[in-house]
Amino acid sequence: MCVDGARLLGDLEALGRIGRVPGGGLTRTSFSAADAEARAWYRDRCAEAGLSVRVDGIGNMFVSSPDEEPALDGVPAVWSGSHLDSVPNGGRFDGALGALAALECVRRLHEERVRLSRPVRAVGYSDEEGNYSHLFGSSALVRGFTSADLEALTGRDGDRFVDTFTAAGWDLDRATRTTVDPAAIHSTVELHIEQGPALERLGHQIGIVSAIVGLGGGTITFRGRADHAGTTSMAMRKDALTAASALIVQFPDIARSVSDQAVVTAGIITVEPGAANVVPEVARMTVDFRDLDAAHLAALDRAITTAAHGVAARRGLDVRVDFEPAIPPSHMDDGIQRIIGESAAARGLLGSSLPSGAGHDSQNMAKLAPTGMIFVPSVGGRSHCPDEETADRDIVNGANVLLDTIIALARG
Ligand code: HGY
Ligand code: MN
Ligand code: MN
């Protein structure tokens, strides 16, 4: 049995037109108008295929066949999915591939009336890119959010989550009731583009993900003093932005001092008061640091915090480090890795084991059930940019390995 490759490619093309911005990238920020359009489009595809959709309080979507046998009621399900939201000016495969391939698998199983021992669910996770909180939808499933948690969340445009969410027609009370009973999930598997260069360099078609990187960070805020940009000598200044810069230039050395794989990124900086002729009083930046080893994550946290305080002390500024609890690295289930490898081999595809440097909802789901991930090559290793690309044949190969893996898991 195979997926309908042309249909899947057509779906990716169609979804890739939603949220398209000048220059060819796409911006489907969670709970924006483009996100709502993508969700409506996805639900239309499900309706067209005769599939049922359930949406939970935080916006995760679950797709199933209405013809499922009553005997499967209450039997732990096999979940497969990814996300429909994107980073700003991102590409059309990150998330979309895994969400649409899972939908295609459920659609094929429904069309062929395949009888399995476990229910299968295609899942679209909400706000994976973490406009409001990293891996937001799956975090809600794993640990839930209180209304105080939700009240505190802001998006990258400075909007409050609660305002955007309610304005888009969602219900805050329901959002706080979103956890899932782990006993309802047998296993999960996610197809994704690699977002790095390893598979392309090896000339392999399938990545069997061994582990997902752990991730830490939050914000660092330097507070100095606003002054006139023309009359305040360089020696007199307490410039918050030059302090932030002095920290950021240390990131490559800090990463190298911890491990070969460690990465540290400042992706957003905001400056107050924000005028060309005022010395910056406040510079607030996001910090994202990652490593495959939990001890290295802790070392990165310490090294960045120490460096931030050192910069502030030398320049006579205040600094505040607000790091959230780190998301630990996550090991993918050995049995599911084996199934993925066997499916790839049975289809004559070359597979290799590799870790993921990107975060995925699968690292949350791995806390609830045995979880695996399948990667397909990214052209030039590019991702989180409009140039993200994966060859059609790699997409279809990946979707077929996903289908085989889902069937193997759901057969038991
Ligand atoms: O941030 C990440 O690694 C992922 O793309 N959400
Ligand atoms: Mn991403
Ligand atoms: Mn993704």
Tab-separated table of C-alpha atoms and ligand atoms in Angstrom:
chain	number	residue	atom	x	y	z
A	1	MET	CA	0.000	0.000	0.000
A	2	CYS	CA	1.236	3.512	-0.851
A	3	VAL	CA	0.212	7.096	-0.249
A	4	ASP	CA	-1.253	9.075	-3.154
A	5	GLY	CA	1.913	11.053	-3.886
A	6	ALA	CA	0.318	13.473	-6.351
A	7	ARG	CA	-2.451	14.299	-3.885
A	8	LEU	CA	0.040	14.900	-1.053
A	9	LEU	CA	2.216	17.132	-3.256
A	10	GLY	CA	-0.896	19.033	-4.350
A	11	ASP	CA	-1.894	19.550	-0.721
A	12	LEU	CA	1.565	20.871	0.156
A	13	GLU	CA	1.399	23.257	-2.782
A	14	ALA	CA	-2.064	24.496	-1.781
A	15	LEU	CA	-1.233	24.920	1.914
A	16	GLY	CA	1.998	26.684	0.891
A	17	ARG	CA	-0.089	29.449	-0.691
A	18	ILE	CA	-1.731	30.304	2.645
A	19	GLY	CA	0.157	33.017	4.509
A	20	ARG	CA	2.506	33.642	1.562
A	21	VAL	CA	4.333	36.967	1.909
A	22	PRO	CA	6.148	39.083	-0.725
A	23	GLY	CA	9.473	37.432	-1.539
A	24	GLY	CA	8.000	33.931	-1.497
A	25	GLY	CA	8.214	33.001	2.192
A	26	LEU	CA	5.224	32.321	4.360
A	27	THR	CA	4.134	33.688	7.700
A	28	ARG	CA	1.524	31.543	9.404
A	29	THR	CA	1.850	32.715	12.973
A	30	SER	CA	-0.377	30.778	15.355
A	31	PHE	CA	-3.854	32.251	15.895
A	32	SER	CA	-3.330	34.837	13.119
A	33	ALA	CA	-5.710	35.180	10.176
A	34	ALA	CA	-3.348	33.022	8.064
A	35	ASP	CA	-3.354	30.316	10.764
A	36	ALA	CA	-7.167	30.368	10.813
A	37	GLU	CA	-7.214	30.054	7.010
A	38	ALA	CA	-4.795	27.101	7.150
A	39	ARG	CA	-6.887	25.390	9.827
A	40	ALA	CA	-10.080	25.900	7.793
A	41	TRP	CA	-8.346	24.568	4.669
A	42	TYR	CA	-7.119	21.490	6.597
A	43	ARG	CA	-10.600	20.834	7.986
A	44	ASP	CA	-12.048	21.120	4.474
A	45	ARG	CA	-9.592	18.457	3.249
A	46	CYS	CA	-10.700	16.205	6.133
A	47	ALA	CA	-14.389	16.792	5.384
A	48	GLU	CA	-13.826	16.141	1.674
A	49	ALA	CA	-12.217	12.791	2.589
A	50	GLY	CA	-15.070	11.888	4.954
A	51	LEU	CA	-12.840	12.113	8.032
A	52	SER	CA	-13.843	13.502	11.450
A	53	VAL	CA	-11.953	16.309	13.167
A	54	ARG	CA	-11.870	17.115	16.864
A	55	VAL	CA	-10.204	20.314	18.063
A	56	ASP	CA	-9.078	20.656	21.680
A	57	GLY	CA	-9.055	23.821	23.781
A	58	ILE	CA	-5.579	24.979	22.758
A	59	GLY	CA	-6.139	24.322	19.060
A	60	ASN	CA	-4.590	20.874	18.551
A	61	MET	CA	-6.538	19.052	15.834
A	62	PHE	CA	-7.193	15.291	15.790
A	63	VAL	CA	-8.388	13.512	12.673
A	64	SER	CA	-9.912	10.049	12.564
A	65	SER	CA	-12.002	7.814	10.352
A	66	PRO	CA	-15.687	7.749	11.361
A	67	ASP	CA	-15.759	4.094	10.240
A	68	GLU	CA	-13.488	3.008	13.058
A	69	GLU	CA	-14.797	-0.221	14.592
A	70	PRO	CA	-16.656	0.237	17.925
A	71	ALA	CA	-14.364	-2.491	19.323
A	72	LEU	CA	-11.473	0.006	19.113
A	73	ASP	CA	-13.250	2.394	21.482
A	74	GLY	CA	-10.878	3.139	24.354
A	75	VAL	CA	-7.972	1.258	22.743
A	76	PRO	CA	-4.757	3.376	22.899
A	77	ALA	CA	-4.243	5.090	19.532
A	78	VAL	CA	-1.279	5.600	17.235
A	79	TRP	CA	-0.776	9.326	16.683
A	80	SER	CA	1.024	10.933	13.783
A	81	GLY	CA	1.287	14.599	12.951
A	82	SER	CA	3.148	17.859	13.007
A	83	HIS	CA	2.181	21.535	12.793
A	84	LEU	CA	0.545	24.008	10.405
A	85	ASP	CA	2.017	27.218	11.881
A	86	SER	CA	5.301	28.666	10.634
A	87	VAL	CA	8.074	31.015	11.706
A	88	PRO	CA	7.936	34.536	10.192
A	89	ASN	CA	8.971	34.384	6.517
A	90	GLY	CA	9.514	30.628	6.774
A	91	GLY	CA	9.283	27.826	4.247
A	92	ARG	CA	6.419	25.622	3.118
A	93	PHE	CA	7.625	22.236	4.430
A	94	ASP	CA	8.469	22.753	8.117
A	95	GLY	CA	5.498	21.219	9.927
A	96	ALA	CA	3.253	21.165	6.861
A	97	LEU	CA	4.937	18.014	5.522
A	98	GLY	CA	4.342	15.951	8.661
A	99	ALA	CA	0.822	17.277	9.198
A	100	LEU	CA	-0.273	16.619	5.614
A	101	ALA	CA	1.529	13.269	5.279
A	102	ALA	CA	-0.242	12.053	8.441
A	103	LEU	CA	-3.550	13.242	7.012
A	104	GLU	CA	-2.732	11.410	3.769
A	105	CYS	CA	-1.985	8.211	5.719
A	106	VAL	CA	-5.296	8.356	7.614
A	107	ARG	CA	-7.069	9.151	4.329
A	108	ARG	CA	-5.511	6.109	2.607
A	109	LEU	CA	-6.359	3.796	5.523
A	110	HIS	CA	-9.940	5.097	5.434
A	111	GLU	CA	-10.250	4.758	1.642
A	112	GLU	CA	-8.898	1.214	1.670
A	113	ARG	CA	-10.975	0.319	4.759
A	114	VAL	CA	-7.837	-1.117	6.346
A	115	ARG	CA	-8.666	-2.879	9.614
A	116	LEU	CA	-6.045	-2.426	12.340
A	117	SER	CA	-5.867	-3.398	15.997
A	118	ARG	CA	-5.448	0.198	17.151
A	119	PRO	CA	-7.061	3.494	16.185
A	120	VAL	CA	-4.942	5.935	14.167
A	121	ARG	CA	-5.089	9.723	14.619
A	122	ALA	CA	-3.612	12.415	12.394
A	123	VAL	CA	-2.674	15.365	14.582
A	124	GLY	CA	-2.062	19.046	13.878
A	125	TYR	CA	-0.276	20.535	16.895
A	126	SER	CA	-0.945	24.154	17.790
A	127	ASP	CA	1.770	26.872	17.821
A	128	GLU	CA	4.719	24.500	17.506
A	129	GLU	CA	6.973	27.400	16.522
A	130	GLY	CA	6.305	28.902	19.905
A	131	ASN	CA	5.086	32.381	19.068
A	132	TYR	CA	3.613	32.239	22.574
A	133	SER	CA	5.518	29.313	24.117
A	134	HIS	CA	7.809	26.770	22.488
A	135	LEU	CA	5.920	23.599	21.436
A	136	PHE	CA	2.814	25.226	22.895
A	137	GLY	CA	0.130	22.747	21.764
A	138	SER	CA	1.984	19.608	22.796
A	139	SER	CA	3.132	21.279	26.043
A	140	ALA	CA	-0.551	21.834	26.834
A	141	LEU	CA	-1.129	18.098	26.324
A	142	VAL	CA	1.798	17.128	28.504
A	143	ARG	CA	1.527	19.537	31.412
A	144	GLY	CA	-1.436	21.890	30.815
A	145	PHE	CA	-1.492	25.667	31.280
A	146	THR	CA	-3.279	27.509	34.094
A	147	SER	CA	-5.053	30.769	33.330
A	148	ALA	CA	-2.195	32.584	35.126
A	149	ASP	CA	0.289	30.855	32.768
A	150	LEU	CA	-1.744	31.939	29.747
A	151	GLU	CA	-2.127	35.508	31.041
A	152	ALA	CA	1.674	35.837	31.160
A	153	LEU	CA	2.305	34.824	27.535
A	154	THR	CA	3.191	37.368	24.859
A	155	GLY	CA	3.853	36.858	21.166
A	156	ARG	CA	6.895	37.971	19.224
A	157	ASP	CA	4.953	41.060	18.078
A	158	GLY	CA	4.342	42.028	21.703
A	159	ASP	CA	0.668	40.988	21.688
A	160	ARG	CA	-0.778	39.248	24.743
A	161	PHE	CA	-1.766	35.639	24.035
A	162	VAL	CA	-5.100	36.012	25.839
A	163	ASP	CA	-6.077	38.991	23.644
A	164	THR	CA	-5.119	37.391	20.327
A	165	PHE	CA	-6.603	34.017	21.273
A	166	THR	CA	-10.001	35.365	22.352
A	167	ALA	CA	-10.137	37.833	19.432
A	168	ALA	CA	-9.682	34.821	17.121
A	169	GLY	CA	-12.764	33.230	18.717
A	170	TRP	CA	-11.089	30.734	21.084
A	171	ASP	CA	-12.204	30.069	24.653
A	172	LEU	CA	-9.703	30.639	27.494
A	173	ASP	CA	-11.429	28.315	29.957
A	174	ARG	CA	-11.273	25.450	27.483
A	175	ALA	CA	-7.609	26.265	26.844
A	176	THR	CA	-6.801	25.462	30.479
A	177	ARG	CA	-8.448	22.044	30.107
A	178	THR	CA	-6.281	20.473	27.441
A	179	THR	CA	-4.211	17.703	28.946
A	180	VAL	CA	-4.490	14.160	27.623
A	181	ASP	CA	-4.521	10.823	29.426
A	182	PRO	CA	-1.261	9.087	28.415
A	183	ALA	CA	-3.152	5.777	28.515
A	184	ALA	CA	-5.043	6.957	25.418
A	185	ILE	CA	-1.848	7.001	23.324
A	186	HIS	CA	-0.082	3.831	22.180
A	187	SER	CA	2.741	5.541	20.270
A	188	THR	CA	3.464	8.562	18.094
A	189	VAL	CA	5.469	9.100	14.935
A	190	GLU	CA	6.226	12.352	13.101
A	191	LEU	CA	7.554	12.911	9.595
A	192	HIS	CA	9.583	16.127	9.165
A	193	ILE	CA	12.133	17.681	6.886
A	194	GLU	CA	15.641	17.344	8.315
A	195	GLN	CA	16.288	21.130	8.302
A	196	GLY	CA	20.019	20.375	8.165
A	197	PRO	CA	22.523	19.016	5.591
A	198	ALA	CA	23.305	15.477	6.847
A	199	LEU	CA	21.022	13.349	4.636
A	200	GLU	CA	21.823	15.302	1.492
A	201	ARG	CA	25.562	14.937	2.142
A	202	LEU	CA	25.195	11.199	2.696
A	203	GLY	CA	22.917	10.783	-0.328
A	204	HIS	CA	20.410	8.988	1.933
A	205	GLN	CA	16.642	9.318	1.601
A	206	ILE	CA	15.428	8.569	5.136
A	207	GLY	CA	16.624	9.824	8.506
A	208	ILE	CA	15.848	7.700	11.541
A	209	VAL	CA	15.885	10.210	14.366
A	210	SER	CA	17.785	8.936	17.395
A	211	ALA	CA	17.228	11.915	19.731
A	212	ILE	CA	15.929	15.468	19.793
A	213	VAL	CA	18.038	18.281	21.099
A	214	GLY	CA	17.286	19.844	24.498
A	215	LEU	CA	16.471	23.504	24.539
A	216	GLY	CA	16.829	26.297	27.065
A	217	GLY	CA	16.599	30.050	27.158
A	218	GLY	CA	14.245	32.941	27.642
A	219	THR	CA	15.104	36.628	27.845
A	220	ILE	CA	17.996	38.756	29.072
A	221	THR	CA	17.316	42.420	29.817
A	222	PHE	CA	20.052	45.026	30.223
A	223	ARG	CA	18.985	48.300	31.845
A	224	GLY	CA	21.257	51.320	31.573
A	225	ARG	CA	20.393	54.997	31.199
A	226	ALA	CA	18.718	57.008	28.439
A	227	ASP	CA	20.791	60.015	27.387
A	228	HIS	CA	21.154	62.454	24.546
A	229	ALA	CA	22.924	60.794	21.611
A	230	GLY	CA	24.726	64.003	20.659
A	231	THR	CA	25.833	65.449	23.992
A	232	THR	CA	26.707	62.330	26.026
A	233	SER	CA	30.327	61.311	25.510
A	234	MET	CA	31.040	57.645	24.899
A	235	ALA	CA	32.733	57.456	28.306
A	236	MET	CA	29.652	58.778	30.125
A	237	ARG	CA	27.151	56.359	28.634
A	238	LYS	CA	25.358	53.411	30.127
A	239	ASP	CA	24.194	52.042	26.795
A	240	ALA	CA	22.063	48.919	27.187
A	241	LEU	CA	22.388	47.890	23.555
A	242	THR	CA	26.183	47.943	23.468
A	243	ALA	CA	26.053	45.780	26.618
A	244	ALA	CA	23.726	43.315	24.882
A	245	SER	CA	26.082	43.305	21.887
A	246	ALA	CA	29.089	42.639	24.130
A	247	LEU	CA	27.283	39.562	25.425
A	248	ILE	CA	26.136	38.312	22.028
A	249	VAL	CA	29.637	38.387	20.539
A	250	GLN	CA	30.664	35.920	23.281
A	251	PHE	CA	28.048	33.336	22.201
A	252	PRO	CA	30.273	31.446	19.715
A	253	ASP	CA	33.014	31.021	22.338
A	254	ILE	CA	30.509	30.072	25.056
A	255	ALA	CA	28.991	27.411	22.793
A	256	ARG	CA	32.421	26.042	21.834
A	257	SER	CA	33.505	25.933	25.477
A	258	VAL	CA	30.570	23.629	26.305
A	259	SER	CA	30.482	21.173	23.385
A	260	ASP	CA	30.906	20.760	19.632
A	261	GLN	CA	27.144	20.615	19.168
A	262	ALA	CA	26.055	23.468	21.433
A	263	VAL	CA	24.367	26.416	19.716
A	264	VAL	CA	23.312	29.797	21.134
A	265	THR	CA	21.095	32.330	19.338
A	266	ALA	CA	19.762	35.802	20.081
A	267	GLY	CA	16.874	36.049	17.592
A	268	ILE	CA	15.001	39.136	18.783
A	269	ILE	CA	16.300	42.357	20.350
A	270	THR	CA	14.056	45.222	21.404
A	271	VAL	CA	15.384	48.556	22.518
A	272	GLU	CA	13.751	51.261	24.651
A	273	PRO	CA	12.992	54.049	24.248
A	274	GLY	CA	13.884	53.263	20.620
A	275	ALA	CA	14.832	56.562	19.002
A	276	ALA	CA	17.781	57.288	16.701
A	277	ASN	CA	18.923	60.157	18.907
A	278	VAL	CA	18.566	58.524	22.351
A	279	VAL	CA	21.173	56.254	23.966
A	280	PRO	CA	19.297	52.951	24.598
A	281	GLU	CA	18.136	52.600	28.188
A	282	VAL	CA	16.802	49.037	27.888
A	283	ALA	CA	17.863	46.207	25.580
A	284	ARG	CA	15.884	43.005	25.855
A	285	MET	CA	16.879	39.963	23.854
A	286	THR	CA	15.677	36.418	23.433
A	287	VAL	CA	18.232	33.671	23.992
A	288	ASP	CA	17.801	30.154	22.582
A	289	PHE	CA	20.449	27.573	23.465
A	290	ARG	CA	20.503	23.891	22.570
A	291	ASP	CA	22.511	20.724	23.082
A	292	LEU	CA	21.889	16.982	22.964
A	293	ASP	CA	23.186	16.514	26.516
A	294	ALA	CA	21.235	17.757	29.568
A	295	ALA	CA	24.456	18.505	31.487
A	296	HIS	CA	25.649	20.686	28.598
A	297	LEU	CA	22.345	22.586	28.672
A	298	ALA	CA	22.883	23.353	32.344
A	299	ALA	CA	26.465	24.436	31.565
A	300	LEU	CA	25.210	26.763	28.809
A	301	ASP	CA	22.674	28.289	31.198
A	302	ARG	CA	25.423	28.956	33.763
A	303	ALA	CA	27.959	30.281	31.250
A	304	ILE	CA	25.512	32.691	29.577
A	305	THR	CA	24.185	33.929	32.925
A	306	THR	CA	27.713	34.503	34.258
A	307	ALA	CA	28.760	36.299	31.073
A	308	ALA	CA	25.651	38.540	31.195
A	309	HIS	CA	26.377	39.549	34.796
A	310	GLY	CA	30.051	40.117	33.922
A	311	VAL	CA	29.161	42.476	31.059
A	312	ALA	CA	26.684	44.378	33.246
A	313	ALA	CA	29.151	44.718	36.146
A	314	ARG	CA	31.991	45.968	33.910
A	315	ARG	CA	29.723	48.590	32.325
A	316	GLY	CA	27.787	49.631	35.429
A	317	LEU	CA	24.390	48.472	34.168
A	318	ASP	CA	21.684	46.250	35.642
A	319	VAL	CA	20.866	42.911	34.081
A	320	ARG	CA	18.064	40.405	34.526
A	321	VAL	CA	18.238	36.856	33.219
A	322	ASP	CA	14.812	35.214	32.872
A	323	PHE	CA	15.385	31.683	31.601
A	324	GLU	CA	12.524	29.200	31.554
A	325	PRO	CA	13.042	25.604	32.726
A	326	ALA	CA	14.909	23.825	29.931
A	327	ILE	CA	13.132	21.307	27.706
A	328	PRO	CA	15.372	18.239	28.173
A	329	PRO	CA	16.862	16.294	25.266
A	330	SER	CA	14.666	13.395	24.284
A	331	HIS	CA	15.576	9.884	23.120
A	332	MET	CA	13.416	8.359	20.385
A	333	ASP	CA	11.989	4.897	21.036
A	334	ASP	CA	14.356	2.102	19.937
A	335	GLY	CA	11.530	-0.136	18.693
A	336	ILE	CA	10.072	2.625	16.513
A	337	GLN	CA	13.548	3.461	15.179
A	338	ARG	CA	13.844	-0.199	14.169
A	339	ILE	CA	10.445	-0.161	12.410
A	340	ILE	CA	11.374	3.000	10.485
A	341	GLY	CA	14.697	1.476	9.418
A	342	GLU	CA	12.984	-1.743	8.289
A	343	SER	CA	10.308	0.171	6.349
A	344	ALA	CA	12.951	2.233	4.583
A	345	ALA	CA	14.964	-0.878	3.684
A	346	ALA	CA	11.861	-2.728	2.464
A	347	ARG	CA	11.172	0.146	0.081
A	348	GLY	CA	14.780	0.102	-1.166
A	349	LEU	CA	15.632	3.400	0.502
A	350	LEU	CA	18.890	4.277	2.244
A	351	GLY	CA	18.336	5.263	5.843
A	352	SER	CA	20.666	6.590	8.484
A	353	SER	CA	20.363	7.363	12.143
A	354	LEU	CA	20.784	11.015	13.141
A	355	PRO	CA	19.845	13.408	15.940
A	356	SER	CA	17.576	16.423	15.492
A	357	GLY	CA	18.978	19.871	16.189
A	358	ALA	CA	15.490	21.331	15.768
A	359	GLY	CA	12.818	21.073	18.429
A	360	HIS	CA	9.644	19.099	17.666
A	361	ASP	CA	6.363	18.257	19.378
A	362	SER	CA	7.647	14.684	19.373
A	363	GLN	CA	9.972	15.561	22.268
A	364	ASN	CA	6.908	16.366	24.348
A	365	MET	CA	4.981	13.347	23.097
A	366	ALA	CA	7.921	11.110	24.036
A	367	LYS	CA	7.052	11.894	27.669
A	368	LEU	CA	3.632	10.309	27.132
A	369	ALA	CA	4.248	7.366	24.806
A	370	PRO	CA	6.934	5.629	22.722
A	371	THR	CA	7.751	8.133	19.971
A	372	GLY	CA	9.709	8.148	16.733
A	373	MET	CA	10.582	10.614	13.988
A	374	ILE	CA	11.357	10.216	10.296
A	375	PHE	CA	13.414	12.835	8.429
A	376	VAL	CA	13.640	13.502	4.713
A	377	PRO	CA	16.437	15.560	3.125
A	378	SER	CA	16.396	19.351	3.027
A	379	VAL	CA	17.989	20.837	-0.097
A	380	GLY	CA	21.165	22.637	1.015
A	381	GLY	CA	20.155	21.950	4.634
A	382	ARG	CA	18.134	25.200	4.569
A	383	SER	CA	15.122	25.804	6.810
A	384	HIS	CA	13.266	28.578	8.677
A	385	CYS	CA	13.657	30.652	5.514
A	386	PRO	CA	11.805	30.913	2.186
A	387	ASP	CA	14.474	28.749	0.467
A	388	GLU	CA	13.380	25.638	2.380
A	389	GLU	CA	13.033	22.874	-0.235
A	390	THR	CA	12.625	19.098	-0.377
A	391	ALA	CA	12.458	17.074	-3.599
A	392	ASP	CA	9.081	15.578	-4.541
A	393	ARG	CA	10.432	12.023	-4.551
A	394	ASP	CA	11.845	12.477	-1.040
A	395	ILE	CA	8.470	13.723	0.183
A	396	VAL	CA	6.644	10.732	-1.250
A	397	ASN	CA	9.298	8.287	0.033
A	398	GLY	CA	9.046	9.781	3.516
A	399	ALA	CA	5.248	9.621	3.478
A	400	ASN	CA	5.340	5.963	2.417
A	401	VAL	CA	7.754	5.083	5.232
A	402	LEU	CA	5.434	6.965	7.584
A	403	LEU	CA	2.467	4.926	6.315
A	404	ASP	CA	4.346	1.641	6.817
A	405	THR	CA	5.398	2.706	10.307
A	406	ILE	CA	1.867	3.715	11.316
A	407	ILE	CA	0.507	0.411	10.032
A	408	ALA	CA	3.199	-1.588	11.842
A	409	LEU	CA	2.446	0.258	15.104
A	410	ALA	CA	-1.316	-0.014	14.730
A	411	ARG	CA	-1.180	-3.714	13.845
A	412	GLY	CA	0.739	-4.420	17.022
B	1	HGY	O1	12.532	25.898	17.190
B	1	HGY	C1	12.587	24.802	16.634
B	1	HGY	O2	13.557	24.087	16.620
B	1	HGY	C2	11.417	24.285	15.863
B	1	HGY	O3	11.530	24.637	14.540
B	1	HGY	N1	10.185	24.657	16.402
B	2	MN	MN	10.339	25.178	12.699
B	3	MN	MN	8.702	21.937	12.547
